[in-house]
Structure formats: C-alpha cells, structure tokens
PDB file of C-alpha atoms and ligand atoms in Angstrom:
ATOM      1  CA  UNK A  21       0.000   0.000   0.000  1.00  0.00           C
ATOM      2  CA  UNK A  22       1.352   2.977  -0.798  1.00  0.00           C
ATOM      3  CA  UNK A  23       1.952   5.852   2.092  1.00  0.00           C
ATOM      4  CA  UNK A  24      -0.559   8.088   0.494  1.00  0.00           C
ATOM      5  CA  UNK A  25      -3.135   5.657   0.746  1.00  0.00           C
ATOM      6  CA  UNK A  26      -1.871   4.716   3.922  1.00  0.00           C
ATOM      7  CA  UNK A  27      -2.867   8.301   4.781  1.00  0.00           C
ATOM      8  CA  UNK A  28      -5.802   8.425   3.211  1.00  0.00           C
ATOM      9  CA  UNK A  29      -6.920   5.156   4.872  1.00  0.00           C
ATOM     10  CA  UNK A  30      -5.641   6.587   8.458  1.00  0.00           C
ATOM     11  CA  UNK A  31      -8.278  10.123   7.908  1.00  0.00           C
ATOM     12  CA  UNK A  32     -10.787   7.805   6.990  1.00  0.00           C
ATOM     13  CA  UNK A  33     -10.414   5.511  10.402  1.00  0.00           C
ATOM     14  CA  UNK A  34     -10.389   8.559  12.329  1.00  0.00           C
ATOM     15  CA  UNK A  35     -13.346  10.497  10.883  1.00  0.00           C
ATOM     16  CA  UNK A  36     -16.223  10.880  12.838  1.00  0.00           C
ATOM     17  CA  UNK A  37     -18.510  12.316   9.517  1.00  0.00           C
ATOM     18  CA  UNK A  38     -17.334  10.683   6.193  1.00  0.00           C
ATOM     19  CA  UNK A  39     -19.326  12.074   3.020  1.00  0.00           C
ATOM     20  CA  UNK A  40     -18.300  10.363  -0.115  1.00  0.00           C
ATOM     21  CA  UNK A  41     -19.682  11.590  -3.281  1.00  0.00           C
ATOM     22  CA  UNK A  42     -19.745   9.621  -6.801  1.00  0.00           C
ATOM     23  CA  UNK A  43     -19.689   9.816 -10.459  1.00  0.00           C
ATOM     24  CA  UNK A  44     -19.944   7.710 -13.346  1.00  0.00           C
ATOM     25  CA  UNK A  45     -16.503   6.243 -12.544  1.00  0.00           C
ATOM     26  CA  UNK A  46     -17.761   4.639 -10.090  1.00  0.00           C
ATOM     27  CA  UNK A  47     -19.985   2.177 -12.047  1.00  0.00           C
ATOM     28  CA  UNK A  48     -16.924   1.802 -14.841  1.00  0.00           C
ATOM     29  CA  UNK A  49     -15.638  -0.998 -13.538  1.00  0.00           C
ATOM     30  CA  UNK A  50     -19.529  -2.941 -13.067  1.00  0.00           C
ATOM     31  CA  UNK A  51     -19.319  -2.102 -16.826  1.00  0.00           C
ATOM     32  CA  UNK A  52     -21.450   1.204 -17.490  1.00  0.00           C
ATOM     33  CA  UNK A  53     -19.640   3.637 -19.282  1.00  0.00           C
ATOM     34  CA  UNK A  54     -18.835   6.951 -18.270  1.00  0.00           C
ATOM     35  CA  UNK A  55     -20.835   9.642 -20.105  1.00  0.00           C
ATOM     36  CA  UNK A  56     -17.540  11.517 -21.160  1.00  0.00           C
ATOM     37  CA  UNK A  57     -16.220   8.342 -22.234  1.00  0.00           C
ATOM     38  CA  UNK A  58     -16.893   7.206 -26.076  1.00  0.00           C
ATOM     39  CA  UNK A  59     -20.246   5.433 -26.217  1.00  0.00           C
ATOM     40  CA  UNK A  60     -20.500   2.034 -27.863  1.00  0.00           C
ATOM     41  CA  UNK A  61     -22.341   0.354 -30.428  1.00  0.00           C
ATOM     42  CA  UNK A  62     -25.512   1.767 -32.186  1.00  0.00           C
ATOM     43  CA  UNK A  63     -24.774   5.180 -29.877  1.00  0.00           C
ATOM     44  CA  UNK A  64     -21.284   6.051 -30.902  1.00  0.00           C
ATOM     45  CA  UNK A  65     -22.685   8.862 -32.885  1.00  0.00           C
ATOM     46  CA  UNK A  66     -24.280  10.588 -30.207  1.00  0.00           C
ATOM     47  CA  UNK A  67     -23.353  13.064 -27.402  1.00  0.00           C
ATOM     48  CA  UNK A  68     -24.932  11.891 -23.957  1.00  0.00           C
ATOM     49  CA  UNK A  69     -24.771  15.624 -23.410  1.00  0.00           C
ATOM     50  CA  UNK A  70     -27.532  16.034 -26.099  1.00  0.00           C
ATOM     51  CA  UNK A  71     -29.661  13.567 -25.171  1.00  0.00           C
ATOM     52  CA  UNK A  72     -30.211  13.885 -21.575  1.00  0.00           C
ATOM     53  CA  UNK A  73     -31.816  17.595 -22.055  1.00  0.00           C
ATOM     54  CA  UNK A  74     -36.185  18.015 -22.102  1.00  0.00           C
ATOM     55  CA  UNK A  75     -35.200  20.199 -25.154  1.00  0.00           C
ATOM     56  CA  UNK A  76     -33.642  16.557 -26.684  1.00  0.00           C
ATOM     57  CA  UNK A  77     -36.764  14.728 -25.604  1.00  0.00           C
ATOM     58  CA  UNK A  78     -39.155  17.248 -26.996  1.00  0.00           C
ATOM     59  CA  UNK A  79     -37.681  17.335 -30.177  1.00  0.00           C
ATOM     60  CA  UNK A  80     -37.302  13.411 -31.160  1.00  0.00           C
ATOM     61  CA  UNK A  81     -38.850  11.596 -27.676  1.00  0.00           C
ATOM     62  CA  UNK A  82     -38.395   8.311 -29.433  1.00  0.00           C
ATOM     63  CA  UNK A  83     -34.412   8.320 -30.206  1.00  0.00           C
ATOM     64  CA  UNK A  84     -34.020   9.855 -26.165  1.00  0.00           C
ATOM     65  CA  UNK A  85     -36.596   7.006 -24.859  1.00  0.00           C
ATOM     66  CA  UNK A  86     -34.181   4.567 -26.958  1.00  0.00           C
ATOM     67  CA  UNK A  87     -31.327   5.526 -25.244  1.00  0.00           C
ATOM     68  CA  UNK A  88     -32.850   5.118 -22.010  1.00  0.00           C
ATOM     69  CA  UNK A  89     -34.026   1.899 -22.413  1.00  0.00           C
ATOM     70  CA  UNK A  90     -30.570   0.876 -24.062  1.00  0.00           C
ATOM     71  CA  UNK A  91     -29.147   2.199 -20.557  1.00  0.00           C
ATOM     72  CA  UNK A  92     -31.954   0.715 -18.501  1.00  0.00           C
ATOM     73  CA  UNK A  93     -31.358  -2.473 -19.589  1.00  0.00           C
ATOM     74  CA  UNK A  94     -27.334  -2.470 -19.882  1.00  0.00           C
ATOM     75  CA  UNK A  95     -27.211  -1.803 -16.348  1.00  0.00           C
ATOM     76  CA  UNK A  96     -30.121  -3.993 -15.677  1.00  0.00           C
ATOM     77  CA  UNK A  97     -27.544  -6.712 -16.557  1.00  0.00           C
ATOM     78  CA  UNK A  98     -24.573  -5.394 -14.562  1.00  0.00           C
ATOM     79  CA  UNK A  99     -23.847  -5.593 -10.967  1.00  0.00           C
ATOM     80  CA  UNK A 100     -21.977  -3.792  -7.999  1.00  0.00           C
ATOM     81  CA  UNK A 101     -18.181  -4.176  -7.800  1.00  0.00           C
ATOM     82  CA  UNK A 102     -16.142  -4.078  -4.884  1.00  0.00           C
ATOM     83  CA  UNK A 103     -16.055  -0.231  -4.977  1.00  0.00           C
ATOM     84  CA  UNK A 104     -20.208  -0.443  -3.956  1.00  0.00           C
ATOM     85  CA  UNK A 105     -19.654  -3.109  -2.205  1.00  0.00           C
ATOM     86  CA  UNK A 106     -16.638  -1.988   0.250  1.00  0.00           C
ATOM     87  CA  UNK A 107     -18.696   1.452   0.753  1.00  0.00           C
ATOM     88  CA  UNK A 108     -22.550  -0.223   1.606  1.00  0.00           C
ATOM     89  CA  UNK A 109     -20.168  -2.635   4.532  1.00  0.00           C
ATOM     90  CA  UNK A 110     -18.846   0.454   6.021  1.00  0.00           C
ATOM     91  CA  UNK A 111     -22.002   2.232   5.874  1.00  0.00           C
ATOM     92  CA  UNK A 112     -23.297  -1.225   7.664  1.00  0.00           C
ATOM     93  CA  UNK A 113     -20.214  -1.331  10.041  1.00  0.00           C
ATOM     94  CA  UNK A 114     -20.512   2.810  10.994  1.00  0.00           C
ATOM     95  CA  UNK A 115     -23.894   3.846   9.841  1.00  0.00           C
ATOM     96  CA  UNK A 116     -23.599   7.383  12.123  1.00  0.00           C
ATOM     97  CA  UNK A 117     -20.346   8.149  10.395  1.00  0.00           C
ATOM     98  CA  UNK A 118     -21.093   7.858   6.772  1.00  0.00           C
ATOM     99  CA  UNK A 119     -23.055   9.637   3.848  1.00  0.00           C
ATOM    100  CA  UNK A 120     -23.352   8.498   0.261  1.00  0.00           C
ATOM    101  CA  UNK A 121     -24.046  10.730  -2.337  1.00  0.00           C
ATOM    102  CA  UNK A 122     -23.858  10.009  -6.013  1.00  0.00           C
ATOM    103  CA  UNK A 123     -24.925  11.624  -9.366  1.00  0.00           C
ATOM    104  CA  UNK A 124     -25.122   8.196 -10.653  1.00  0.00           C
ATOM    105  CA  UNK A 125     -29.010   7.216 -11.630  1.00  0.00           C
ATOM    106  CA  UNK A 126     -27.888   3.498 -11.873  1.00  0.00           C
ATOM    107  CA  UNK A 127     -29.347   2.762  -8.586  1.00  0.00           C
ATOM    108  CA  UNK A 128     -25.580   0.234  -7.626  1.00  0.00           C
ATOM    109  CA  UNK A 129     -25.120   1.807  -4.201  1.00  0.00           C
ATOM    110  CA  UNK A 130     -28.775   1.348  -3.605  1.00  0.00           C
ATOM    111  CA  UNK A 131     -28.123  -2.871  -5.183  1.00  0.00           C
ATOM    112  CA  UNK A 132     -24.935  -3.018  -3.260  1.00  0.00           C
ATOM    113  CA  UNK A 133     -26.609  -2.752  -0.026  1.00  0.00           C
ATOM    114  CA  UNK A 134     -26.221   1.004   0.641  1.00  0.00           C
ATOM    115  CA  UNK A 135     -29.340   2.671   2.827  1.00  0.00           C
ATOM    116  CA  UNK A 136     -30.002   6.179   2.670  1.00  0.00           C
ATOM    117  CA  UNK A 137     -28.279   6.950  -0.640  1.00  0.00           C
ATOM    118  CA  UNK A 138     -28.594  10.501  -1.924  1.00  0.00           C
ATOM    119  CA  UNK A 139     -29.297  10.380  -5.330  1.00  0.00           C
ATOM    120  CA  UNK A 140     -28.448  13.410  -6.468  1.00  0.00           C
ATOM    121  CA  UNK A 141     -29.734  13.192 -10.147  1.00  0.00           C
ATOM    122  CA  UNK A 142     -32.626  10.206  -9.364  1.00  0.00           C
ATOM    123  CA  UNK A 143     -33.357   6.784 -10.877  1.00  0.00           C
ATOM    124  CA  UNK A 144     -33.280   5.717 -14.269  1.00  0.00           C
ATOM    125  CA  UNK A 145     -35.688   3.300 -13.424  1.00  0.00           C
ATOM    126  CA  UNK A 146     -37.883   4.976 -12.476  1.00  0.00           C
ATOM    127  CA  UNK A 147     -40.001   7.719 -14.916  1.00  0.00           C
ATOM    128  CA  UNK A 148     -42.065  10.647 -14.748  1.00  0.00           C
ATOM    129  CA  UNK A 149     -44.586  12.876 -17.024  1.00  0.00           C
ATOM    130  CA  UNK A 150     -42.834  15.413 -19.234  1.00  0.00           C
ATOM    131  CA  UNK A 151     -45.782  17.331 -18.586  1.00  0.00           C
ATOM    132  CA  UNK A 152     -47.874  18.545 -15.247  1.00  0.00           C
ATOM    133  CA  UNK A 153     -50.097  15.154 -14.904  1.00  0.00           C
ATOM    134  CA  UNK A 154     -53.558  15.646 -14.915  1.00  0.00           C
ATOM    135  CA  UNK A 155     -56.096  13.536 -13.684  1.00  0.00           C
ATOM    136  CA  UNK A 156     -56.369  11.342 -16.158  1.00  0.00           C
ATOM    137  CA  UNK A 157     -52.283  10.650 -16.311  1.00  0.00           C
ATOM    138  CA  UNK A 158     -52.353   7.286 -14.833  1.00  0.00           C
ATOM    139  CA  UNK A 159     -48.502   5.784 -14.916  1.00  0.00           C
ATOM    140  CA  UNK A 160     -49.808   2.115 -14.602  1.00  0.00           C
ATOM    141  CA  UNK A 161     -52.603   2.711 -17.341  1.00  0.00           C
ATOM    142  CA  UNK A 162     -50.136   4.362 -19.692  1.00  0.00           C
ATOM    143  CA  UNK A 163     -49.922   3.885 -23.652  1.00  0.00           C
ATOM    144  CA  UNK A 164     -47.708   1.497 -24.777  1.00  0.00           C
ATOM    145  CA  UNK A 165     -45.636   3.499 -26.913  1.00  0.00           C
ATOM    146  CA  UNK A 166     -41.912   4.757 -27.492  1.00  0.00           C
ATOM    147  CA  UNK A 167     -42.366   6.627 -25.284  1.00  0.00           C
ATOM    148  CA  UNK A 168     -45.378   5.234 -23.356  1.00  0.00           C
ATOM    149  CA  UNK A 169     -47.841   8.103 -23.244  1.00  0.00           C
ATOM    150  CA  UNK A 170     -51.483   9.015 -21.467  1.00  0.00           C
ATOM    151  CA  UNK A 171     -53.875   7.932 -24.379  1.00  0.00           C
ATOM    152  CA  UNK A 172     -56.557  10.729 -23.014  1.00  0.00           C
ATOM    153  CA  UNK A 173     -54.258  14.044 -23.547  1.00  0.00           C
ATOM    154  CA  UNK A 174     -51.110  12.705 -24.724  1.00  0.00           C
ATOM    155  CA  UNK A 175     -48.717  13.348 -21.929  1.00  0.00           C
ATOM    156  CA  UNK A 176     -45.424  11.751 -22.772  1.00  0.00           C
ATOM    157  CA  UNK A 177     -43.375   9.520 -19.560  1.00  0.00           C
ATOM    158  CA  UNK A 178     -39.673  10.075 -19.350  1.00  0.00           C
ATOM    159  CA  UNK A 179     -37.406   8.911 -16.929  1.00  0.00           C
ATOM    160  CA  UNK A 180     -37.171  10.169 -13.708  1.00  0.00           C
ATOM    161  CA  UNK A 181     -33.490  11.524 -14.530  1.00  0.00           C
ATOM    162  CA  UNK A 182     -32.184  15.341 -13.569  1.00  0.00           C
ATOM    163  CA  UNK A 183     -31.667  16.453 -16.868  1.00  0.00           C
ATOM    164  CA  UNK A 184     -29.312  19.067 -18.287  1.00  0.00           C
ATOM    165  CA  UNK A 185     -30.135  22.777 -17.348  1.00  0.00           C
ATOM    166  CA  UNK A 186     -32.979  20.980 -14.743  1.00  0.00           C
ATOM    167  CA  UNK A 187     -33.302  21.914 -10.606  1.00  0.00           C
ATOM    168  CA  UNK A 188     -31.962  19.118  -8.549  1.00  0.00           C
ATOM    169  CA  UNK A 189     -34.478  17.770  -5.972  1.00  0.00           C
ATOM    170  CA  UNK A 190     -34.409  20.440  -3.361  1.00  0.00           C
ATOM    171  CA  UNK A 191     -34.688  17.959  -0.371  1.00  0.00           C
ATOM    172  CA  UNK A 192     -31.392  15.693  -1.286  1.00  0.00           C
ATOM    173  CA  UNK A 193     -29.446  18.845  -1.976  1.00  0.00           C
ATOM    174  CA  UNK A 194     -30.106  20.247   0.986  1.00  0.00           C
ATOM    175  CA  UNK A 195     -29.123  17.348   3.282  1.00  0.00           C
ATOM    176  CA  UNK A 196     -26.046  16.890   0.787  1.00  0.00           C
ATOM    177  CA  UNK A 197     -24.888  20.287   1.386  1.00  0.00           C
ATOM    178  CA  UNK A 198     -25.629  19.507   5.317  1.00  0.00           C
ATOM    179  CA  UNK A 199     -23.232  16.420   5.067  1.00  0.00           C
ATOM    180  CA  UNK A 200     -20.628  18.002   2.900  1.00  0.00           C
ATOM    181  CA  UNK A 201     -20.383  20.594   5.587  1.00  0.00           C
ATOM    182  CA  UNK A 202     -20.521  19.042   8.353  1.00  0.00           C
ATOM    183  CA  UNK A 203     -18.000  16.211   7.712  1.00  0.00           C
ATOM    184  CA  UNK A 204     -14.424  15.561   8.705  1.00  0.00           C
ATOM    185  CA  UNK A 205     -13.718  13.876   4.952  1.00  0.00           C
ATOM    186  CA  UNK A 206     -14.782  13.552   1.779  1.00  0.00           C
ATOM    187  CA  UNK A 207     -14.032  11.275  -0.857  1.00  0.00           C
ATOM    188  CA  UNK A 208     -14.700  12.193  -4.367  1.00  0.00           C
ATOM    189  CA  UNK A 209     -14.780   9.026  -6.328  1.00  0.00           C
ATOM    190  CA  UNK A 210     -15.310   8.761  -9.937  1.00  0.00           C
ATOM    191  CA  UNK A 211     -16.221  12.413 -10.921  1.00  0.00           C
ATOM    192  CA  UNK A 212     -14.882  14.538 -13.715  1.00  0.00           C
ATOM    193  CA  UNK A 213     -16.743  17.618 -11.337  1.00  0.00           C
ATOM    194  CA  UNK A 214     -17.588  19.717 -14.040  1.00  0.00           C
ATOM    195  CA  UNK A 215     -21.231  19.023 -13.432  1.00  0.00           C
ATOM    196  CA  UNK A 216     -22.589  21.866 -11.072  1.00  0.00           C
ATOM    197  CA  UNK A 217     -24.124  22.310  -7.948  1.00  0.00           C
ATOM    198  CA  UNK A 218     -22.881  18.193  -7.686  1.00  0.00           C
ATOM    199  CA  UNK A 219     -19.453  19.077  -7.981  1.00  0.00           C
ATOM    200  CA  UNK A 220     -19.567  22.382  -5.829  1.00  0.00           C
ATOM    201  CA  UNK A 221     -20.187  20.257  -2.847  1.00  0.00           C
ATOM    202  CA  UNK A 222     -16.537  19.455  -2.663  1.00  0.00           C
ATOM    203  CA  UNK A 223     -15.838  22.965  -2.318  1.00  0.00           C
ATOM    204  CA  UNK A 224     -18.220  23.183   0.570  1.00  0.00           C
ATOM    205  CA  UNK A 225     -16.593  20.674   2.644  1.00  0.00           C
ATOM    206  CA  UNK A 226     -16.100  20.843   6.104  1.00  0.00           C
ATOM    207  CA  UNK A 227     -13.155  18.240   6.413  1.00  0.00           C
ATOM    208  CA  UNK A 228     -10.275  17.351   3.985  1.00  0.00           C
ATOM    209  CA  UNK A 229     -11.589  16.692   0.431  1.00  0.00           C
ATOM    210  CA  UNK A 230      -9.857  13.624  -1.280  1.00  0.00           C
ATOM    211  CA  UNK A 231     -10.206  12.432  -4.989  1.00  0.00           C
ATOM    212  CA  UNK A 232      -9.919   8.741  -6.273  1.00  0.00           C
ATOM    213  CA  UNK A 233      -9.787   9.214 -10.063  1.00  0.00           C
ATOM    214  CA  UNK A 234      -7.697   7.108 -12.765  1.00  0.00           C
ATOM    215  CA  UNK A 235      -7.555  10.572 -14.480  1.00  0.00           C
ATOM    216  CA  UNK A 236      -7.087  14.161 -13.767  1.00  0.00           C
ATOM    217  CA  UNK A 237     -10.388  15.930 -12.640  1.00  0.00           C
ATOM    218  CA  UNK A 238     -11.372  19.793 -12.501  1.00  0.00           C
ATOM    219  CA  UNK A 239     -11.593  19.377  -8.420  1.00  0.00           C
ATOM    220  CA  UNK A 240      -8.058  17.598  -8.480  1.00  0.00           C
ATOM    221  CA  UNK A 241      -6.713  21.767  -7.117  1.00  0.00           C
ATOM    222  CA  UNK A 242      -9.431  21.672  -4.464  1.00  0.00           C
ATOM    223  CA  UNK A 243      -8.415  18.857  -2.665  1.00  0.00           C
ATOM    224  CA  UNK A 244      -5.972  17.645   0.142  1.00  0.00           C
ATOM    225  CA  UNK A 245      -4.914  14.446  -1.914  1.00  0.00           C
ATOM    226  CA  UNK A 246      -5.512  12.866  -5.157  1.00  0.00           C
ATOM    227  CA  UNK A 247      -5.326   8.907  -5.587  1.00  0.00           C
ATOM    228  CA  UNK A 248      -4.588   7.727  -8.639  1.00  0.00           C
ATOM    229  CA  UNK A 249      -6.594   4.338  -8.968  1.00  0.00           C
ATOM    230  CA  UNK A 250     -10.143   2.978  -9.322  1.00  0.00           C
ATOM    231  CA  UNK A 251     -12.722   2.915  -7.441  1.00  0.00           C
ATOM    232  CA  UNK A 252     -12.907  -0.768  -7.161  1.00  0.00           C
ATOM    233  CA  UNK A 253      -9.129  -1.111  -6.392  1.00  0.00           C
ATOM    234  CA  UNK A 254      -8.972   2.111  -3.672  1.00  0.00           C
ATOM    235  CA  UNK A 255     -12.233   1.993  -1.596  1.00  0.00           C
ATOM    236  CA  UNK A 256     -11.704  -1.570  -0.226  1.00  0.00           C
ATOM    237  CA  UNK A 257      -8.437  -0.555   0.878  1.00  0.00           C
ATOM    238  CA  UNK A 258      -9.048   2.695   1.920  1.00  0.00           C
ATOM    239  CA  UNK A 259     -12.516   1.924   4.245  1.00  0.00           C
ATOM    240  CA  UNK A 260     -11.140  -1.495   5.889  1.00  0.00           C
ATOM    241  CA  UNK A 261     -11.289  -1.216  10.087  1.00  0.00           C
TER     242      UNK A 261
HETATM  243  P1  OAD B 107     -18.044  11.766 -16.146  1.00  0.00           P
HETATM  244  O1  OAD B 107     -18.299  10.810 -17.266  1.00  0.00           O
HETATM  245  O2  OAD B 107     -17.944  13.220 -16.433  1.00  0.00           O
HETATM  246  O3  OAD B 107     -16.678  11.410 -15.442  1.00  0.00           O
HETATM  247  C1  OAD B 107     -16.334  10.116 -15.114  1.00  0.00           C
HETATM  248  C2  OAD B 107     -15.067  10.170 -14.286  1.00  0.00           C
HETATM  249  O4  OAD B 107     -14.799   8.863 -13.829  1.00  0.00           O
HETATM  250  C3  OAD B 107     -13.835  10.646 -15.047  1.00  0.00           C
HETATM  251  O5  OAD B 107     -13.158  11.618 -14.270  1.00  0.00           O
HETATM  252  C4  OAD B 107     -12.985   9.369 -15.162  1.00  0.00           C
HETATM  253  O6  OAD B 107     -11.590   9.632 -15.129  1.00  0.00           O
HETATM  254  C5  OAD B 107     -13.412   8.632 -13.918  1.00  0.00           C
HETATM  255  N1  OAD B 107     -13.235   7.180 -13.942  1.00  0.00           N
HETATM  256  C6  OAD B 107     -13.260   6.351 -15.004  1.00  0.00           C
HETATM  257  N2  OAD B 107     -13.100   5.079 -14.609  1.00  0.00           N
HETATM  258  C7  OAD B 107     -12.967   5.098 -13.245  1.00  0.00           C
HETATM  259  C8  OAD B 107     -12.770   4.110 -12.244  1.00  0.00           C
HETATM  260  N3  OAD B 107     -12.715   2.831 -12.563  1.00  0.00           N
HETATM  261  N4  OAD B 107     -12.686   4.502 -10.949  1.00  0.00           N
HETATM  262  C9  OAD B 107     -12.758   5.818 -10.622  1.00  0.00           C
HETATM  263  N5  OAD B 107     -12.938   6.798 -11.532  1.00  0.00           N
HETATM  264  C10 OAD B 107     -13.051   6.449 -12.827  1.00  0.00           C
HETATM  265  O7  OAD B 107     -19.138  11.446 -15.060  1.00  0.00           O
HETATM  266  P2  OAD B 107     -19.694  12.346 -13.868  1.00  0.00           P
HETATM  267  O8  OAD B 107     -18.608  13.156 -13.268  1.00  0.00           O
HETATM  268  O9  OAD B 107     -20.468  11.436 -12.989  1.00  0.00           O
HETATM  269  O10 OAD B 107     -25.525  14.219 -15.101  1.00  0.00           O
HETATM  270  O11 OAD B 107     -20.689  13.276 -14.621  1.00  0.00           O
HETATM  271  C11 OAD B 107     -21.484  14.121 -13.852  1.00  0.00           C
HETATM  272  C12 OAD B 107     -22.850  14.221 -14.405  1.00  0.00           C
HETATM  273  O12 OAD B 107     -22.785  14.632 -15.763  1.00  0.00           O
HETATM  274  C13 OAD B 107     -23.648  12.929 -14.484  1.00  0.00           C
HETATM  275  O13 OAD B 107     -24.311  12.614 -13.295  1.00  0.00           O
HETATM  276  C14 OAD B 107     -24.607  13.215 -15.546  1.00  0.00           C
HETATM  277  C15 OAD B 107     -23.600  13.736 -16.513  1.00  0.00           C
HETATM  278  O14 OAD B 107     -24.019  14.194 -17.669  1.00  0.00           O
HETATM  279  C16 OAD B 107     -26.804  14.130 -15.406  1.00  0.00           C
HETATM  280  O15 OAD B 107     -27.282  13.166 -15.994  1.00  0.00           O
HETATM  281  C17 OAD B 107     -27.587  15.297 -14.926  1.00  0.00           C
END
C-alpha cells in the first residue's frame, strides 16, 4: 500500500462524519460507461450531453426514450463491484459516520446494499410525465408506446433523470450540502466535477476533500490528496477497520 493511501486510509479511520460523493466512474468498472467516455455500439454517434436535455426529448422523444431503455437495460444486466460493495459494509459497520451521495441514476449503491443513498440526479428506473399530470395521467394505465404516453391528452413519460439545465431535488441537496459541511472527509470518487451544484459540494466541505480518479479531474486543485486508482481497487483498501 502505498503511504498516500496509507494516509488516506488513516483520515478515513479517524473520521467521525465521512461524506463520499460519486460519479460515473464509479460504475466503470460494473461495466457502465462513463458519459464523457466514447459510447459504444448503435450510440457512438451521439453526445450523452444532447440527449439527456427536455429540449432533446421534446424534439425526437423516441431516439431519447431509446437511449434510455438501451441504458436501462445495460445496467439492468450489470452488478456492484467491490467499490459499492466496500462502501454499503462500512455504511453497515458505521452507519452514524457515513453519507453516500452520487450523481449516478444506476441505482448500484442502492443494489450493493447502501441505505439512505442521496441520489443526487434520481433513478433511471424509475419515470415521470414530461408534462404537469392531470387527472387522467395514470402511470400504470399508460400507452404502450416509445415513449409510453397518457392515451386521453397525450402526456409523454420520461425517466425520472435530472436532466441538463434541470433543478436538482431540493430535499437531497439540501441534506447533501448539510453532510458536505458538516464532515471531517470527503471522498470524491469517480467524478470529472464539471457538473454543477454536484461538484460544488466538494468545495463546501467541512473536512479534507480527497479524490480517487484514474484521471485528472477539474476538483483535483481543491483537494488535500488525489489517488490515482479505481474505485474498485482504492475503496476496499481505503474503508477497511
Ligand atoms: P463523467 O463521465 O464526467 O466522469 C467520469 C469520471 O470517472 C472521469 O473523471 C474518469 O476519469 C473517472 N473514472 C473512469 N473510470 C474510473 C474508475 N474505474 N474509478 C474511478 N474513476 C473512474 O461522469 P460524472 O462526473 O459522474 O448528469 O458526470 C457528472 C454528471 O454529468 C452525471 O451525473 C450526468 C452527466 O451528464 C446528469 O445526468 C444530470
């Protein structure tokens, strides 16, 4: 082990209020691919950045509902790695001492064993009306359709995703911000932190801020160390009693 992860994993033992926050890295190694990373396959051609926008949806709802369901199911097929899996046992171990928050909508925390993630930008699994639902908006009794819709006034479902240029739920933010404050460290795992208010919570932090990245990130200035490995190869070392 090498003495700054010795260090690392020495902060960690002695925090009282450890708030680790996650990005897309996080899930590389389960096998979902980053959104800055090339996409595969039938989406190569298209920017993730231009899909996941209401603007995107509204203009071709079909091709963004495709890529969705292309995502829904990919992940549907992967599973946690030991990166989810070392942080849901030390949110078992110390439950007062840690808080998860991710920007990942893949729901592997949550699958991993994690309780009281805070999902940042929501669950892809999950979807929503693009539109205020009236009464007869019925999610079970939806349309079957690409995207299913409300066959009485045509209200379309997305997912239940915080799109680009969208408010984040107020609620998780808030109690976010409250743990990024309030704690002692931070580990920043598997974010590029260019997406904002998400990445801004590093800057709030209470506590030393440390990054585990493969790669250089925009929040690499900000912090008090930078590890240079994976998620799935640093977090079991660095949370072990
Ligand atoms: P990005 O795709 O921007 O960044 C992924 C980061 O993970 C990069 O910094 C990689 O170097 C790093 N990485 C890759 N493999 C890794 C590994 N095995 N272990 C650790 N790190 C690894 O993803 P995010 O920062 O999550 O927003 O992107 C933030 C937000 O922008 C997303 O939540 C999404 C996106 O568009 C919305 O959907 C609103």
């Amino acid at each position: 082990m090498s003495e700054l992860v010795a260090q690392v994993r020495a902060w960690a033992g002695s925090a009282q209020r450890i708030a680790v926050l996650t990005g897309a890295g996080m899930s590389a190694e389960s096998g979902v691919p980053t959104f800055r990373d090339a996409q595969t396959g039938l989406w190569a051609r298209f920017d993730p950045q231009q899909l996941a926008t209401e603007e995107a949806f509204r203009a071709n709802p079909s091709l963004v509902w495709d890529w969705y369901a292309y995502r829904r199911d990919l992940i549907a097929k992967v599973t946690p790695n030991t990166g989810h899996l070392a942080l849901a046992d030390f949110g078992r171990r110390h439950p007062a001492r840690l808080t998860l928050i991710t920007q990942n909508v893949d729901g592997l925390h949550q699958r991993a064993g994690s309780a009281g993630v805070l999902a940042l930008h929501g669950n892809i699994f999950e979807d929503k009306w693009v539109d205020a639902p009236k009464a007869c908006c019925k999610q079970d009794a939806a349309a079957a359709g690409r995207p299913p819709y409300c066959d009485r006034c045509g209200n379309l479902l997305r997912p239940a995703v915080v799109w680009f240029g969208e408010a984040l739920p107020l609620q998780t933010l808030d109690e976010a911000q409250a743990a990024a404050k309030s704690c002692d460290l931070m580990l920043v795992v598997g974010t590029s932190g260019v997406v904002y208010p998400a990445a801004g919570l590093a800057h709030m932090a209470g506590g030393r801020v440390v990054i585990v990245n493969p790669e250089p990130t925009e929040l690499d200035d900000a912090a008090d160390a930078v590890l240079r490995g994976t998620a799935a190869q640093l977090l079991p070392a660095l949370l072990a009693d």
